[in-house]
Amino acid sequence: MRYWAAAKAAAGTAEEPYAAATLAEALDAARAAHAANPEFARVLLRSSFLVDGDPVGTRDHAAVPLAEGGTVEVLPPFAGG
């Protein structure tokens, strides 16, 4: 997972590996890993996601499959966006 802007600040890292079959599983694991920082979960609620470069949009995160070795990008709102 790659974190950008406020997500990077809240996670305390620019990226970290994931082991999950769906985006929902990856996000649940990330929330658990960063449970000590409640701001991380708040940032995820406001964020958009790219999976291997493709926007997730409004799709159910449980229905978004992740490929082994793929990339999930966490994009919080930027500059008032």
PDB file of N, CA, C and O in Angstrom:
ATOM      1  N   MET A   1       0.857  -1.170   0.000  1.00  0.00           N
ATOM      2  CA  MET A   1       0.000   0.000   0.000  1.00  0.00           C
ATOM      3  C   MET A   1       0.894   1.221   0.000  1.00  0.00           C
ATOM      4  O   MET A   1       1.865   1.282   0.748  1.00  0.00           O
ATOM      5  N   ARG A   2       0.524   2.175  -0.833  1.00  0.00           N
ATOM      6  CA  ARG A   2       1.227   3.448  -0.870  1.00  0.00           C
ATOM      7  C   ARG A   2       0.302   4.527  -0.313  1.00  0.00           C
ATOM      8  O   ARG A   2      -0.841   4.646  -0.741  1.00  0.00           O
ATOM      9  N   TYR A   3       0.841   5.275   0.612  1.00  0.00           N
ATOM     10  CA  TYR A   3       0.073   6.336   1.251  1.00  0.00           C
ATOM     11  C   TYR A   3       0.553   7.688   0.755  1.00  0.00           C
ATOM     12  O   TYR A   3       1.751   7.928   0.636  1.00  0.00           O
ATOM     13  N   TRP A   4      -0.386   8.579   0.500  1.00  0.00           N
ATOM     14  CA  TRP A   4      -0.072   9.918   0.023  1.00  0.00           C
ATOM     15  C   TRP A   4      -0.595  10.959   0.996  1.00  0.00           C
ATOM     16  O   TRP A   4      -1.617  10.762   1.647  1.00  0.00           O
ATOM     17  N   ALA A   5       0.108  12.075   1.094  1.00  0.00           N
ATOM     18  CA  ALA A   5      -0.298  13.261   1.852  1.00  0.00           C
ATOM     19  C   ALA A   5      -0.718  12.909   3.283  1.00  0.00           C
ATOM     20  O   ALA A   5       0.084  12.355   4.029  1.00  0.00           O
ATOM     21  N   ALA A   6      -1.950  13.240   3.678  1.00  0.00           N
ATOM     22  CA  ALA A   6      -2.410  13.019   5.054  1.00  0.00           C
ATOM     23  C   ALA A   6      -2.395  11.539   5.428  1.00  0.00           C
ATOM     24  O   ALA A   6      -2.185  11.199   6.588  1.00  0.00           O
ATOM     25  N   ALA A   7      -2.606  10.657   4.459  1.00  0.00           N
ATOM     26  CA  ALA A   7      -2.552   9.215   4.757  1.00  0.00           C
ATOM     27  C   ALA A   7      -1.133   8.808   5.126  1.00  0.00           C
ATOM     28  O   ALA A   7      -0.920   8.013   6.053  1.00  0.00           O
ATOM     29  N   LYS A   8      -0.167   9.350   4.423  1.00  0.00           N
ATOM     30  CA  LYS A   8       1.240   9.076   4.721  1.00  0.00           C
ATOM     31  C   LYS A   8       1.591   9.583   6.119  1.00  0.00           C
ATOM     32  O   LYS A   8       2.244   8.885   6.895  1.00  0.00           O
ATOM     33  N   ALA A   9       1.143  10.781   6.446  1.00  0.00           N
ATOM     34  CA  ALA A   9       1.407  11.350   7.767  1.00  0.00           C
ATOM     35  C   ALA A   9       0.763  10.507   8.862  1.00  0.00           C
ATOM     36  O   ALA A   9       1.388  10.220   9.888  1.00  0.00           O
ATOM     37  N   ALA A  10      -0.479  10.091   8.648  1.00  0.00           N
ATOM     38  CA  ALA A  10      -1.189   9.310   9.665  1.00  0.00           C
ATOM     39  C   ALA A  10      -0.600   7.907   9.828  1.00  0.00           C
ATOM     40  O   ALA A  10      -0.553   7.375  10.929  1.00  0.00           O
ATOM     41  N   ALA A  11      -0.140   7.314   8.731  1.00  0.00           N
ATOM     42  CA  ALA A  11       0.447   5.976   8.799  1.00  0.00           C
ATOM     43  C   ALA A  11       1.870   6.021   9.337  1.00  0.00           C
ATOM     44  O   ALA A  11       2.377   5.019   9.854  1.00  0.00           O
ATOM     45  N   GLY A  12       2.534   7.159   9.167  1.00  0.00           N
ATOM     46  CA  GLY A  12       3.922   7.267   9.598  1.00  0.00           C
ATOM     47  C   GLY A  12       4.888   6.574   8.651  1.00  0.00           C
ATOM     48  O   GLY A  12       6.035   6.323   8.999  1.00  0.00           O
ATOM     49  N   THR A  13       4.408   6.270   7.447  1.00  0.00           N
ATOM     50  CA  THR A  13       5.234   5.616   6.440  1.00  0.00           C
ATOM     51  C   THR A  13       4.651   5.906   5.059  1.00  0.00           C
ATOM     52  O   THR A  13       3.458   6.181   4.944  1.00  0.00           O
ATOM     53  N   ALA A  14       5.486   5.835   4.051  1.00  0.00           N
ATOM     54  CA  ALA A  14       5.020   6.070   2.692  1.00  0.00           C
ATOM     55  C   ALA A  14       4.386   4.832   2.084  1.00  0.00           C
ATOM     56  O   ALA A  14       3.499   4.927   1.242  1.00  0.00           O
ATOM     57  N   GLU A  15       4.835   3.666   2.504  1.00  0.00           N
ATOM     58  CA  GLU A  15       4.243   2.435   1.979  1.00  0.00           C
ATOM     59  C   GLU A  15       4.516   1.269   2.908  1.00  0.00           C
ATOM     60  O   GLU A  15       5.420   1.317   3.745  1.00  0.00           O
ATOM     61  N   GLU A  16       3.689   0.246   2.748  1.00  0.00           N
ATOM     62  CA  GLU A  16       3.848  -0.984   3.520  1.00  0.00           C
ATOM     63  C   GLU A  16       3.201  -2.123   2.754  1.00  0.00           C
ATOM     64  O   GLU A  16       2.297  -1.900   1.939  1.00  0.00           O
ATOM     65  N   PRO A  17       3.666  -3.341   2.971  1.00  0.00           N
ATOM     66  CA  PRO A  17       3.099  -4.481   2.240  1.00  0.00           C
ATOM     67  C   PRO A  17       1.706  -4.844   2.759  1.00  0.00           C
ATOM     68  O   PRO A  17       1.326  -4.480   3.871  1.00  0.00           O
ATOM     69  N   TYR A  18       0.971  -5.538   1.930  1.00  0.00           N
ATOM     70  CA  TYR A  18      -0.320  -6.073   2.348  1.00  0.00           C
ATOM     71  C   TYR A  18      -0.396  -7.535   1.919  1.00  0.00           C
ATOM     72  O   TYR A  18       0.258  -7.945   0.965  1.00  0.00           O
ATOM     73  N   ALA A  19      -1.201  -8.296   2.632  1.00  0.00           N
ATOM     74  CA  ALA A  19      -1.495  -9.685   2.275  1.00  0.00           C
ATOM     75  C   ALA A  19      -3.001  -9.819   2.381  1.00  0.00           C
ATOM     76  O   ALA A  19      -3.538 -10.058   3.463  1.00  0.00           O
ATOM     77  N   ALA A  20      -3.687  -9.610   1.271  1.00  0.00           N
ATOM     78  CA  ALA A  20      -5.143  -9.624   1.283  1.00  0.00           C
ATOM     79  C   ALA A  20      -5.662  -9.971  -0.104  1.00  0.00           C
ATOM     80  O   ALA A  20      -4.998  -9.702  -1.102  1.00  0.00           O
ATOM     81  N   ALA A  21      -6.844 -10.544  -0.147  1.00  0.00           N
ATOM     82  CA  ALA A  21      -7.464 -10.919  -1.423  1.00  0.00           C
ATOM     83  C   ALA A  21      -8.334  -9.798  -1.986  1.00  0.00           C
ATOM     84  O   ALA A  21      -8.561  -9.742  -3.184  1.00  0.00           O
ATOM     85  N   THR A  22      -8.829  -8.920  -1.097  1.00  0.00           N
ATOM     86  CA  THR A  22      -9.692  -7.820  -1.544  1.00  0.00           C
ATOM     87  C   THR A  22      -9.229  -6.515  -0.911  1.00  0.00           C
ATOM     88  O   THR A  22      -8.513  -6.506   0.099  1.00  0.00           O
ATOM     89  N   LEU A  23      -9.687  -5.418  -1.493  1.00  0.00           N
ATOM     90  CA  LEU A  23      -9.363  -4.112  -0.933  1.00  0.00           C
ATOM     91  C   LEU A  23      -9.910  -3.989   0.485  1.00  0.00           C
ATOM     92  O   LEU A  23      -9.239  -3.448   1.368  1.00  0.00           O
ATOM     93  N   ALA A  24     -11.101  -4.493   0.737  1.00  0.00           N
ATOM     94  CA  ALA A  24     -11.688  -4.422   2.083  1.00  0.00           C
ATOM     95  C   ALA A  24     -10.790  -5.116   3.103  1.00  0.00           C
ATOM     96  O   ALA A  24     -10.558  -4.579   4.192  1.00  0.00           O
ATOM     97  N   GLU A  25     -10.272  -6.284   2.756  1.00  0.00           N
ATOM     98  CA  GLU A  25      -9.379  -7.007   3.674  1.00  0.00           C
ATOM     99  C   GLU A  25      -8.098  -6.224   3.921  1.00  0.00           C
ATOM    100  O   GLU A  25      -7.616  -6.147   5.060  1.00  0.00           O
ATOM    101  N   ALA A  26      -7.538  -5.632   2.882  1.00  0.00           N
ATOM    102  CA  ALA A  26      -6.300  -4.858   3.027  1.00  0.00           C
ATOM    103  C   ALA A  26      -6.532  -3.636   3.917  1.00  0.00           C
ATOM    104  O   ALA A  26      -5.704  -3.319   4.774  1.00  0.00           O
ATOM    105  N   LEU A  27      -7.657  -2.958   3.714  1.00  0.00           N
ATOM    106  CA  LEU A  27      -7.948  -1.777   4.529  1.00  0.00           C
ATOM    107  C   LEU A  27      -8.230  -2.153   5.979  1.00  0.00           C
ATOM    108  O   LEU A  27      -7.805  -1.446   6.900  1.00  0.00           O
ATOM    109  N   ASP A  28      -8.922  -3.270   6.205  1.00  0.00           N
ATOM    110  CA  ASP A  28      -9.158  -3.737   7.575  1.00  0.00           C
ATOM    111  C   ASP A  28      -7.834  -4.037   8.273  1.00  0.00           C
ATOM    112  O   ASP A  28      -7.637  -3.673   9.441  1.00  0.00           O
ATOM    113  N   ALA A  29      -6.916  -4.685   7.569  1.00  0.00           N
ATOM    114  CA  ALA A  29      -5.608  -5.012   8.145  1.00  0.00           C
ATOM    115  C   ALA A  29      -4.813  -3.736   8.432  1.00  0.00           C
ATOM    116  O   ALA A  29      -4.144  -3.626   9.473  1.00  0.00           O
ATOM    117  N   ALA A  30      -4.882  -2.762   7.533  1.00  0.00           N
ATOM    118  CA  ALA A  30      -4.171  -1.495   7.742  1.00  0.00           C
ATOM    119  C   ALA A  30      -4.745  -0.758   8.950  1.00  0.00           C
ATOM    120  O   ALA A  30      -3.995  -0.226   9.771  1.00  0.00           O
ATOM    121  N   ARG A  31      -6.080  -0.739   9.072  1.00  0.00           N
ATOM    122  CA  ARG A  31      -6.701  -0.097  10.243  1.00  0.00           C
ATOM    123  C   ARG A  31      -6.234  -0.760  11.529  1.00  0.00           C
ATOM    124  O   ARG A  31      -5.927  -0.084  12.515  1.00  0.00           O
ATOM    125  N   ALA A  32      -6.186  -2.085  11.530  1.00  0.00           N
ATOM    126  CA  ALA A  32      -5.748  -2.816  12.723  1.00  0.00           C
ATOM    127  C   ALA A  32      -4.280  -2.515  13.032  1.00  0.00           C
ATOM    128  O   ALA A  32      -3.917  -2.324  14.196  1.00  0.00           O
ATOM    129  N   ALA A  33      -3.455  -2.457  12.003  1.00  0.00           N
ATOM    130  CA  ALA A  33      -2.026  -2.195  12.199  1.00  0.00           C
ATOM    131  C   ALA A  33      -1.773  -0.794  12.750  1.00  0.00           C
ATOM    132  O   ALA A  33      -0.786  -0.567  13.443  1.00  0.00           O
ATOM    133  N   HIS A  34      -2.667   0.139  12.446  1.00  0.00           N
ATOM    134  CA  HIS A  34      -2.500   1.525  12.877  1.00  0.00           C
ATOM    135  C   HIS A  34      -3.565   1.931  13.894  1.00  0.00           C
ATOM    136  O   HIS A  34      -3.891   3.120  14.012  1.00  0.00           O
ATOM    137  N   ALA A  35      -4.077   0.956  14.627  1.00  0.00           N
ATOM    138  CA  ALA A  35      -5.153   1.218  15.595  1.00  0.00           C
ATOM    139  C   ALA A  35      -4.755   2.223  16.669  1.00  0.00           C
ATOM    140  O   ALA A  35      -5.616   2.913  17.220  1.00  0.00           O
ATOM    141  N   ALA A  36      -3.485   2.340  16.965  1.00  0.00           N
ATOM    142  CA  ALA A  36      -3.034   3.284  17.986  1.00  0.00           C
ATOM    143  C   ALA A  36      -3.185   4.735  17.543  1.00  0.00           C
ATOM    144  O   ALA A  36      -3.118   5.646  18.376  1.00  0.00           O
ATOM    145  N   ASN A  37      -3.412   4.952  16.248  1.00  0.00           N
ATOM    146  CA  ASN A  37      -3.574   6.309  15.728  1.00  0.00           C
ATOM    147  C   ASN A  37      -4.959   6.431  15.083  1.00  0.00           C
ATOM    148  O   ASN A  37      -5.129   6.117  13.907  1.00  0.00           O
ATOM    149  N   PRO A  38      -5.946   6.910  15.816  1.00  0.00           N
ATOM    150  CA  PRO A  38      -7.310   7.006  15.273  1.00  0.00           C
ATOM    151  C   PRO A  38      -7.417   7.913  14.043  1.00  0.00           C
ATOM    152  O   PRO A  38      -8.329   7.767  13.239  1.00  0.00           O
ATOM    153  N   GLU A  39      -6.478   8.833  13.866  1.00  0.00           N
ATOM    154  CA  GLU A  39      -6.505   9.712  12.690  1.00  0.00           C
ATOM    155  C   GLU A  39      -6.349   8.897  11.410  1.00  0.00           C
ATOM    156  O   GLU A  39      -6.921   9.245  10.377  1.00  0.00           O
ATOM    157  N   PHE A  40      -5.627   7.794  11.466  1.00  0.00           N
ATOM    158  CA  PHE A  40      -5.437   6.947  10.290  1.00  0.00           C
ATOM    159  C   PHE A  40      -6.786   6.453   9.764  1.00  0.00           C
ATOM    160  O   PHE A  40      -7.069   6.549   8.575  1.00  0.00           O
ATOM    161  N   ALA A  41      -7.632   5.937  10.644  1.00  0.00           N
ATOM    162  CA  ALA A  41      -8.953   5.442  10.237  1.00  0.00           C
ATOM    163  C   ALA A  41      -9.805   6.582   9.670  1.00  0.00           C
ATOM    164  O   ALA A  41     -10.529   6.392   8.687  1.00  0.00           O
ATOM    165  N   ARG A  42      -9.716   7.771  10.256  1.00  0.00           N
ATOM    166  CA  ARG A  42     -10.476   8.919   9.746  1.00  0.00           C
ATOM    167  C   ARG A  42     -10.008   9.303   8.348  1.00  0.00           C
ATOM    168  O   ARG A  42     -10.821   9.618   7.478  1.00  0.00           O
ATOM    169  N   VAL A  43      -8.705   9.261   8.115  1.00  0.00           N
ATOM    170  CA  VAL A  43      -8.177   9.587   6.788  1.00  0.00           C
ATOM    171  C   VAL A  43      -8.682   8.573   5.765  1.00  0.00           C
ATOM    172  O   VAL A  43      -9.071   8.934   4.656  1.00  0.00           O
ATOM    173  N   LEU A  44      -8.685   7.292   6.124  1.00  0.00           N
ATOM    174  CA  LEU A  44      -9.160   6.269   5.185  1.00  0.00           C
ATOM    175  C   LEU A  44     -10.611   6.507   4.785  1.00  0.00           C
ATOM    176  O   LEU A  44     -10.981   6.267   3.634  1.00  0.00           O
ATOM    177  N   LEU A  45     -11.430   6.977   5.705  1.00  0.00           N
ATOM    178  CA  LEU A  45     -12.839   7.233   5.392  1.00  0.00           C
ATOM    179  C   LEU A  45     -13.007   8.295   4.314  1.00  0.00           C
ATOM    180  O   LEU A  45     -13.972   8.252   3.553  1.00  0.00           O
ATOM    181  N   ARG A  46     -12.084   9.231   4.245  1.00  0.00           N
ATOM    182  CA  ARG A  46     -12.176  10.332   3.285  1.00  0.00           C
ATOM    183  C   ARG A  46     -11.402  10.062   2.006  1.00  0.00           C
ATOM    184  O   ARG A  46     -11.449  10.856   1.073  1.00  0.00           O
ATOM    185  N   SER A  47     -10.664   8.965   1.959  1.00  0.00           N
ATOM    186  CA  SER A  47      -9.737   8.719   0.854  1.00  0.00           C
ATOM    187  C   SER A  47     -10.367   8.040  -0.352  1.00  0.00           C
ATOM    188  O   SER A  47     -11.388   7.361  -0.241  1.00  0.00           O
ATOM    189  N   SER A  48      -9.703   8.232  -1.475  1.00  0.00           N
ATOM    190  CA  SER A  48      -9.980   7.484  -2.700  1.00  0.00           C
ATOM    191  C   SER A  48      -8.866   6.454  -2.848  1.00  0.00           C
ATOM    192  O   SER A  48      -7.790   6.612  -2.268  1.00  0.00           O
ATOM    193  N   PHE A  49      -9.122   5.433  -3.665  1.00  0.00           N
ATOM    194  CA  PHE A  49      -8.151   4.355  -3.806  1.00  0.00           C
ATOM    195  C   PHE A  49      -7.928   4.019  -5.271  1.00  0.00           C
ATOM    196  O   PHE A  49      -8.870   4.037  -6.072  1.00  0.00           O
ATOM    197  N   LEU A  50      -6.687   3.719  -5.588  1.00  0.00           N
ATOM    198  CA  LEU A  50      -6.318   3.170  -6.887  1.00  0.00           C
ATOM    199  C   LEU A  50      -5.779   1.774  -6.640  1.00  0.00           C
ATOM    200  O   LEU A  50      -4.977   1.571  -5.726  1.00  0.00           O
ATOM    201  N   VAL A  51      -6.202   0.820  -7.442  1.00  0.00           N
ATOM    202  CA  VAL A  51      -5.677  -0.539  -7.368  1.00  0.00           C
ATOM    203  C   VAL A  51      -4.992  -0.820  -8.699  1.00  0.00           C
ATOM    204  O   VAL A  51      -5.646  -0.806  -9.750  1.00  0.00           O
ATOM    205  N   ASP A  52      -3.694  -0.996  -8.630  1.00  0.00           N
ATOM    206  CA  ASP A  52      -2.880  -1.204  -9.829  1.00  0.00           C
ATOM    207  C   ASP A  52      -3.155  -0.129 -10.876  1.00  0.00           C
ATOM    208  O   ASP A  52      -3.273  -0.403 -12.071  1.00  0.00           O
ATOM    209  N   GLY A  53      -3.304   1.108 -10.392  1.00  0.00           N
ATOM    210  CA  GLY A  53      -3.495   2.244 -11.277  1.00  0.00           C
ATOM    211  C   GLY A  53      -4.922   2.544 -11.682  1.00  0.00           C
ATOM    212  O   GLY A  53      -5.192   3.567 -12.292  1.00  0.00           O
ATOM    213  N   ASP A  54      -5.858   1.669 -11.337  1.00  0.00           N
ATOM    214  CA  ASP A  54      -7.263   1.868 -11.711  1.00  0.00           C
ATOM    215  C   ASP A  54      -8.063   2.428 -10.531  1.00  0.00           C
ATOM    216  O   ASP A  54      -7.996   1.885  -9.424  1.00  0.00           O
ATOM    217  N   PRO A  55      -8.851   3.485 -10.750  1.00  0.00           N
ATOM    218  CA  PRO A  55      -9.670   4.040  -9.669  1.00  0.00           C
ATOM    219  C   PRO A  55     -10.726   3.034  -9.193  1.00  0.00           C
ATOM    220  O   PRO A  55     -11.366   2.369 -10.000  1.00  0.00           O
ATOM    221  N   VAL A  56     -10.904   2.968  -7.888  1.00  0.00           N
ATOM    222  CA  VAL A  56     -11.921   2.092  -7.299  1.00  0.00           C
ATOM    223  C   VAL A  56     -13.291   2.753  -7.392  1.00  0.00           C
ATOM    224  O   VAL A  56     -14.293   2.080  -7.598  1.00  0.00           O
ATOM    225  N   GLY A  57     -13.328   4.066  -7.239  1.00  0.00           N
ATOM    226  CA  GLY A  57     -14.603   4.781  -7.301  1.00  0.00           C
ATOM    227  C   GLY A  57     -15.529   4.350  -6.185  1.00  0.00           C
ATOM    228  O   GLY A  57     -15.111   4.172  -5.047  1.00  0.00           O
ATOM    229  N   THR A  58     -16.795   4.134  -6.529  1.00  0.00           N
ATOM    230  CA  THR A  58     -17.805   3.794  -5.524  1.00  0.00           C
ATOM    231  C   THR A  58     -18.017   2.283  -5.375  1.00  0.00           C
ATOM    232  O   THR A  58     -18.932   1.864  -4.669  1.00  0.00           O
ATOM    233  N   ARG A  59     -17.187   1.486  -6.036  1.00  0.00           N
ATOM    234  CA  ARG A  59     -17.348   0.026  -5.925  1.00  0.00           C
ATOM    235  C   ARG A  59     -17.188  -0.436  -4.483  1.00  0.00           C
ATOM    236  O   ARG A  59     -16.408   0.136  -3.716  1.00  0.00           O
ATOM    237  N   ASP A  60     -17.918  -1.480  -4.132  1.00  0.00           N
ATOM    238  CA  ASP A  60     -17.805  -2.109  -2.817  1.00  0.00           C
ATOM    239  C   ASP A  60     -16.373  -2.625  -2.671  1.00  0.00           C
ATOM    240  O   ASP A  60     -15.894  -3.403  -3.508  1.00  0.00           O
ATOM    241  N   HIS A  61     -15.695  -2.216  -1.618  1.00  0.00           N
ATOM    242  CA  HIS A  61     -14.298  -2.611  -1.420  1.00  0.00           C
ATOM    243  C   HIS A  61     -14.142  -4.128  -1.282  1.00  0.00           C
ATOM    244  O   HIS A  61     -13.092  -4.671  -1.617  1.00  0.00           O
ATOM    245  N   ALA A  62     -15.174  -4.814  -0.827  1.00  0.00           N
ATOM    246  CA  ALA A  62     -15.120  -6.270  -0.712  1.00  0.00           C
ATOM    247  C   ALA A  62     -15.160  -6.942  -2.083  1.00  0.00           C
ATOM    248  O   ALA A  62     -14.786  -8.105  -2.218  1.00  0.00           O
ATOM    249  N   ALA A  63     -15.590  -6.204  -3.102  1.00  0.00           N
ATOM    250  CA  ALA A  63     -15.691  -6.758  -4.451  1.00  0.00           C
ATOM    251  C   ALA A  63     -14.505  -6.358  -5.338  1.00  0.00           C
ATOM    252  O   ALA A  63     -14.490  -6.677  -6.522  1.00  0.00           O
ATOM    253  N   VAL A  64     -13.514  -5.676  -4.741  1.00  0.00           N
ATOM    254  CA  VAL A  64     -12.340  -5.249  -5.506  1.00  0.00           C
ATOM    255  C   VAL A  64     -11.195  -6.218  -5.205  1.00  0.00           C
ATOM    256  O   VAL A  64     -10.613  -6.174  -4.119  1.00  0.00           O
ATOM    257  N   PRO A  65     -10.884  -7.108  -6.156  1.00  0.00           N
ATOM    258  CA  PRO A  65      -9.820  -8.083  -5.907  1.00  0.00           C
ATOM    259  C   PRO A  65      -8.440  -7.440  -5.986  1.00  0.00           C
ATOM    260  O   PRO A  65      -8.224  -6.465  -6.721  1.00  0.00           O
ATOM    261  N   LEU A  66      -7.516  -7.984  -5.216  1.00  0.00           N
ATOM    262  CA  LEU A  66      -6.132  -7.526  -5.244  1.00  0.00           C
ATOM    263  C   LEU A  66      -5.247  -8.645  -5.772  1.00  0.00           C
ATOM    264  O   LEU A  66      -5.399  -9.798  -5.371  1.00  0.00           O
ATOM    265  N   ALA A  67      -4.348  -8.288  -6.648  1.00  0.00           N
ATOM    266  CA  ALA A  67      -3.398  -9.246  -7.190  1.00  0.00           C
ATOM    267  C   ALA A  67      -2.177  -9.320  -6.279  1.00  0.00           C
ATOM    268  O   ALA A  67      -1.780  -8.314  -5.686  1.00  0.00           O
ATOM    269  N   GLU A  68      -1.599 -10.489  -6.180  1.00  0.00           N
ATOM    270  CA  GLU A  68      -0.362 -10.635  -5.416  1.00  0.00           C
ATOM    271  C   GLU A  68       0.700  -9.753  -6.067  1.00  0.00           C
ATOM    272  O   GLU A  68       0.865  -9.743  -7.290  1.00  0.00           O
ATOM    273  N   GLY A  69       1.371  -8.967  -5.250  1.00  0.00           N
ATOM    274  CA  GLY A  69       2.392  -8.067  -5.776  1.00  0.00           C
ATOM    275  C   GLY A  69       1.847  -6.791  -6.389  1.00  0.00           C
ATOM    276  O   GLY A  69       2.598  -6.011  -6.964  1.00  0.00           O
ATOM    277  N   GLY A  70       0.541  -6.576  -6.260  1.00  0.00           N
ATOM    278  CA  GLY A  70      -0.079  -5.376  -6.815  1.00  0.00           C
ATOM    279  C   GLY A  70       0.151  -4.165  -5.926  1.00  0.00           C
ATOM    280  O   GLY A  70       0.843  -4.229  -4.912  1.00  0.00           O
ATOM    281  N   THR A  71      -0.465  -3.055  -6.319  1.00  0.00           N
ATOM    282  CA  THR A  71      -0.305  -1.809  -5.575  1.00  0.00           C
ATOM    283  C   THR A  71      -1.669  -1.198  -5.281  1.00  0.00           C
ATOM    284  O   THR A  71      -2.505  -1.080  -6.169  1.00  0.00           O
ATOM    285  N   VAL A  72      -1.850  -0.821  -4.034  1.00  0.00           N
ATOM    286  CA  VAL A  72      -3.018  -0.050  -3.605  1.00  0.00           C
ATOM    287  C   VAL A  72      -2.498   1.329  -3.219  1.00  0.00           C
ATOM    288  O   VAL A  72      -1.583   1.435  -2.407  1.00  0.00           O
ATOM    289  N   GLU A  73      -3.067   2.371  -3.813  1.00  0.00           N
ATOM    290  CA  GLU A  73      -2.681   3.729  -3.462  1.00  0.00           C
ATOM    291  C   GLU A  73      -3.822   4.386  -2.698  1.00  0.00           C
ATOM    292  O   GLU A  73      -4.989   4.299  -3.125  1.00  0.00           O
ATOM    293  N   VAL A  74      -3.483   4.991  -1.574  1.00  0.00           N
ATOM    294  CA  VAL A  74      -4.453   5.655  -0.714  1.00  0.00           C
ATOM    295  C   VAL A  74      -4.289   7.156  -0.930  1.00  0.00           C
ATOM    296  O   VAL A  74      -3.245   7.723  -0.619  1.00  0.00           O
ATOM    297  N   LEU A  75      -5.337   7.774  -1.466  1.00  0.00           N
ATOM    298  CA  LEU A  75      -5.294   9.177  -1.857  1.00  0.00           C
ATOM    299  C   LEU A  75      -6.305   9.996  -1.053  1.00  0.00           C
ATOM    300  O   LEU A  75      -7.487  10.019  -1.394  1.00  0.00           O
ATOM    301  N   PRO A  76      -5.867  10.649   0.002  1.00  0.00           N
ATOM    302  CA  PRO A  76      -6.792  11.512   0.739  1.00  0.00           C
ATOM    303  C   PRO A  76      -7.110  12.751  -0.094  1.00  0.00           C
ATOM    304  O   PRO A  76      -6.403  13.037  -1.073  1.00  0.00           O
ATOM    305  N   PRO A  77      -8.142  13.488   0.262  1.00  0.00           N
ATOM    306  CA  PRO A  77      -8.442  14.719  -0.472  1.00  0.00           C
ATOM    307  C   PRO A  77      -7.244  15.669  -0.418  1.00  0.00           C
ATOM    308  O   PRO A  77      -6.601  15.804   0.612  1.00  0.00           O
ATOM    309  N   PHE A  78      -6.933  16.292  -1.545  1.00  0.00           N
ATOM    310  CA  PHE A  78      -5.817  17.226  -1.633  1.00  0.00           C
ATOM    311  C   PHE A  78      -6.360  18.639  -1.784  1.00  0.00           C
ATOM    312  O   PHE A  78      -7.363  18.846  -2.451  1.00  0.00           O
ATOM    313  N   ALA A  79      -5.686  19.583  -1.224  1.00  0.00           N
ATOM    314  CA  ALA A  79      -5.933  21.009  -1.448  1.00  0.00           C
ATOM    315  C   ALA A  79      -7.416  21.352  -1.531  1.00  0.00           C
ATOM    316  O   ALA A  79      -7.890  21.886  -2.516  1.00  0.00           O
ATOM    317  N   GLY A  80      -8.146  20.987  -0.490  1.00  0.00           N
ATOM    318  CA  GLY A  80      -9.559  21.312  -0.441  1.00  0.00           C
ATOM    319  C   GLY A  80     -10.439  20.423  -1.270  1.00  0.00           C
ATOM    320  O   GLY A  80     -11.616  20.658  -1.417  1.00  0.00           O
ATOM    321  N   GLY A  81      -9.857  19.299  -1.814  1.00  0.00           N
ATOM    322  CA  GLY A  81     -10.612  18.426  -2.714  1.00  0.00           C
ATOM    323  C   GLY A  81     -11.424  17.422  -2.059  1.00  0.00           C
ATOM    324  O   GLY A  81     -11.626  17.031  -1.053  1.00  0.00           O
TER     325      GLY A  81
END
